[in-house]
Amino acid sequence: MVDNSELRKAGLKVTLPRVKILQMLESAQQRHMSAEEVYKALMEAGEDVGLATVYRVLTQFEAAGLVARHNFDGGHAVFELADGEHHDHMVDVESGEVIEFTDHEIERLQKERAIQNGYELVDHNLVLYVRRPK
């Protein structure tokens, strides 16, 4: 759970819009949200935060390491709270649902492949695009 002290530690001033957006990301059922979805959820909750402010705050949160931005196929960015735990994603190409998963064997194989080619794996992003069989 991210709190106001996390905003301060990240070098961000604690402002009402930042707190409201952070609370929305923490409490939302949907873990991966676009800026527009965050804005819509805030409006539905009766919060007066503009769309431009949502974009600006999410960019600040990303720069501070509080959220991770993902650009899955479909062209728009989605954000999720950065919890420090690595995971990969599957995206259902028909519904747009994003499924998180962790697979230690895949992680091991990726590191092994990098070493075999004379490299050290420093980061990666694995996204599987899936659909249910017909």
Tab-separated table of C-alpha atoms in Angstrom:
chain	number	residue	atom	x	y	z
A	1	MET	CA	0.000	0.000	0.000
A	2	VAL	CA	1.419	3.338	-1.071
A	3	ASP	CA	0.770	6.235	1.299
A	4	ASN	CA	1.527	9.951	1.528
A	5	SER	CA	5.013	9.268	2.882
A	6	GLU	CA	5.732	7.382	-0.351
A	7	LEU	CA	4.868	10.536	-2.285
A	8	ARG	CA	7.318	12.501	-0.147
A	9	LYS	CA	10.026	9.823	-0.462
A	10	ALA	CA	9.573	9.965	-4.231
A	11	GLY	CA	10.210	13.718	-4.071
A	12	LEU	CA	6.608	14.670	-4.768
A	13	LYS	CA	4.637	17.214	-2.799
A	14	VAL	CA	1.491	15.787	-1.226
A	15	THR	CA	-1.370	17.477	-3.090
A	16	LEU	CA	-5.046	16.593	-3.144
A	17	PRO	CA	-5.063	15.507	-6.832
A	18	ARG	CA	-2.013	13.260	-6.278
A	19	VAL	CA	-3.582	11.698	-3.195
A	20	LYS	CA	-6.923	11.157	-4.959
A	21	ILE	CA	-5.271	9.549	-8.002
A	22	LEU	CA	-3.095	7.358	-5.802
A	23	GLN	CA	-6.130	6.256	-3.786
A	24	MET	CA	-8.021	5.501	-7.004
A	25	LEU	CA	-5.196	3.305	-8.307
A	26	GLU	CA	-4.980	1.473	-4.983
A	27	SER	CA	-8.699	0.823	-4.610
A	28	ALA	CA	-9.668	0.104	-8.223
A	29	GLN	CA	-10.778	-3.421	-9.075
A	30	GLN	CA	-8.978	-3.076	-12.376
A	31	ARG	CA	-5.200	-3.144	-11.797
A	32	HIS	CA	-4.237	-1.754	-15.220
A	33	MET	CA	-5.952	1.554	-15.963
A	34	SER	CA	-5.555	4.140	-18.697
A	35	ALA	CA	-5.461	7.823	-17.774
A	36	GLU	CA	-8.967	8.131	-19.188
A	37	GLU	CA	-10.210	5.274	-16.987
A	38	VAL	CA	-8.645	6.873	-13.907
A	39	TYR	CA	-10.290	10.182	-14.831
A	40	LYS	CA	-13.687	8.525	-15.403
A	41	ALA	CA	-13.482	6.672	-12.056
A	42	LEU	CA	-12.601	9.920	-10.275
A	43	MET	CA	-15.543	11.708	-11.909
A	44	GLU	CA	-17.898	8.862	-10.931
A	45	ALA	CA	-16.629	9.179	-7.343
A	46	GLY	CA	-17.457	12.901	-7.394
A	47	GLU	CA	-13.822	14.038	-7.426
A	48	ASP	CA	-13.004	17.240	-9.293
A	49	VAL	CA	-9.721	16.364	-11.006
A	50	GLY	CA	-9.190	17.318	-14.642
A	51	LEU	CA	-8.010	14.923	-17.334
A	52	ALA	CA	-4.852	16.982	-17.965
A	53	THR	CA	-4.052	16.742	-14.248
A	54	VAL	CA	-4.515	12.952	-14.343
A	55	TYR	CA	-2.081	12.672	-17.275
A	56	ARG	CA	0.447	14.952	-15.568
A	57	VAL	CA	0.247	13.155	-12.207
A	58	LEU	CA	0.536	9.701	-13.783
A	59	THR	CA	3.639	10.846	-15.677
A	60	GLN	CA	5.089	12.200	-12.420
A	61	PHE	CA	4.260	8.929	-10.649
A	62	GLU	CA	5.982	6.986	-13.422
A	63	ALA	CA	9.119	9.148	-13.216
A	64	ALA	CA	9.135	8.672	-9.428
A	65	GLY	CA	8.781	4.886	-9.753
A	66	LEU	CA	5.342	4.733	-8.119
A	67	VAL	CA	3.596	3.368	-11.211
A	68	ALA	CA	4.624	1.368	-14.247
A	69	ARG	CA	3.394	2.313	-17.710
A	70	HIS	CA	2.614	-0.406	-20.243
A	71	ASN	CA	1.877	0.087	-23.914
A	72	PHE	CA	0.069	-3.060	-24.955
A	73	ASP	CA	-1.160	-3.469	-28.530
A	74	GLY	CA	-4.092	-1.192	-29.091
A	75	GLY	CA	-2.076	1.973	-28.861
A	76	HIS	CA	-2.944	3.422	-25.464
A	77	ALA	CA	-0.919	3.345	-22.282
A	78	VAL	CA	-2.142	1.737	-19.085
A	79	PHE	CA	-0.709	2.244	-15.620
A	80	GLU	CA	-0.362	-0.022	-12.609
A	81	LEU	CA	1.051	0.592	-9.161
A	82	ALA	CA	4.689	-0.467	-9.018
A	83	ASP	CA	4.800	-3.006	-6.213
A	84	GLY	CA	8.415	-4.042	-6.718
A	85	GLU	CA	7.451	-7.589	-7.697
A	86	HIS	CA	8.302	-8.596	-11.267
A	87	HIS	CA	5.536	-10.167	-13.290
A	88	ASP	CA	4.669	-10.637	-16.934
A	89	HIS	CA	1.393	-10.092	-18.759
A	90	MET	CA	-1.046	-11.847	-21.055
A	91	VAL	CA	-3.497	-9.701	-22.996
A	92	ASP	CA	-6.713	-11.242	-24.291
A	93	VAL	CA	-6.883	-9.834	-27.827
A	94	GLU	CA	-10.669	-10.119	-27.945
A	95	SER	CA	-11.687	-8.697	-24.567
A	96	GLY	CA	-8.629	-6.559	-23.769
A	97	GLU	CA	-8.347	-8.222	-20.340
A	98	VAL	CA	-4.844	-8.084	-18.874
A	99	ILE	CA	-3.745	-11.136	-16.894
A	100	GLU	CA	-0.624	-10.989	-14.735
A	101	PHE	CA	1.528	-14.058	-14.219
A	102	THR	CA	4.881	-15.111	-12.830
A	103	ASP	CA	6.785	-18.105	-14.165
A	104	HIS	CA	10.172	-18.879	-12.639
A	105	GLU	CA	11.098	-21.210	-15.502
A	106	ILE	CA	10.555	-18.457	-18.088
A	107	GLU	CA	12.646	-16.090	-15.956
A	108	ARG	CA	15.445	-18.663	-15.713
A	109	LEU	CA	15.424	-19.321	-19.455
A	110	GLN	CA	15.603	-15.612	-20.312
A	111	LYS	CA	18.623	-15.101	-18.044
A	112	GLU	CA	20.239	-18.232	-19.455
A	113	ARG	CA	19.692	-17.047	-23.057
A	114	ALA	CA	21.306	-13.675	-22.275
A	115	ILE	CA	24.332	-15.386	-20.664
A	116	GLN	CA	24.698	-17.773	-23.632
A	117	ASN	CA	24.987	-14.726	-25.868
A	118	GLY	CA	27.513	-12.983	-23.625
A	119	TYR	CA	25.146	-10.637	-21.846
A	120	GLU	CA	23.670	-10.010	-18.432
A	121	LEU	CA	19.907	-9.585	-18.339
A	122	VAL	CA	19.104	-6.233	-16.721
A	123	ASP	CA	15.406	-5.909	-17.528
A	124	HIS	CA	12.703	-7.305	-19.755
A	125	ASN	CA	9.037	-7.018	-20.575
A	126	LEU	CA	7.148	-10.114	-21.676
A	127	VAL	CA	3.631	-9.757	-23.047
A	128	LEU	CA	1.744	-12.710	-24.475
A	129	TYR	CA	-1.236	-11.901	-26.708
A	130	VAL	CA	-3.815	-14.640	-26.259
A	131	ARG	CA	-7.378	-15.632	-27.075
A	132	ARG	CA	-9.602	-18.447	-25.944
A	133	PRO	CA	-9.741	-21.372	-28.393
A	134	LYS	CA	-12.845	-21.497	-30.565
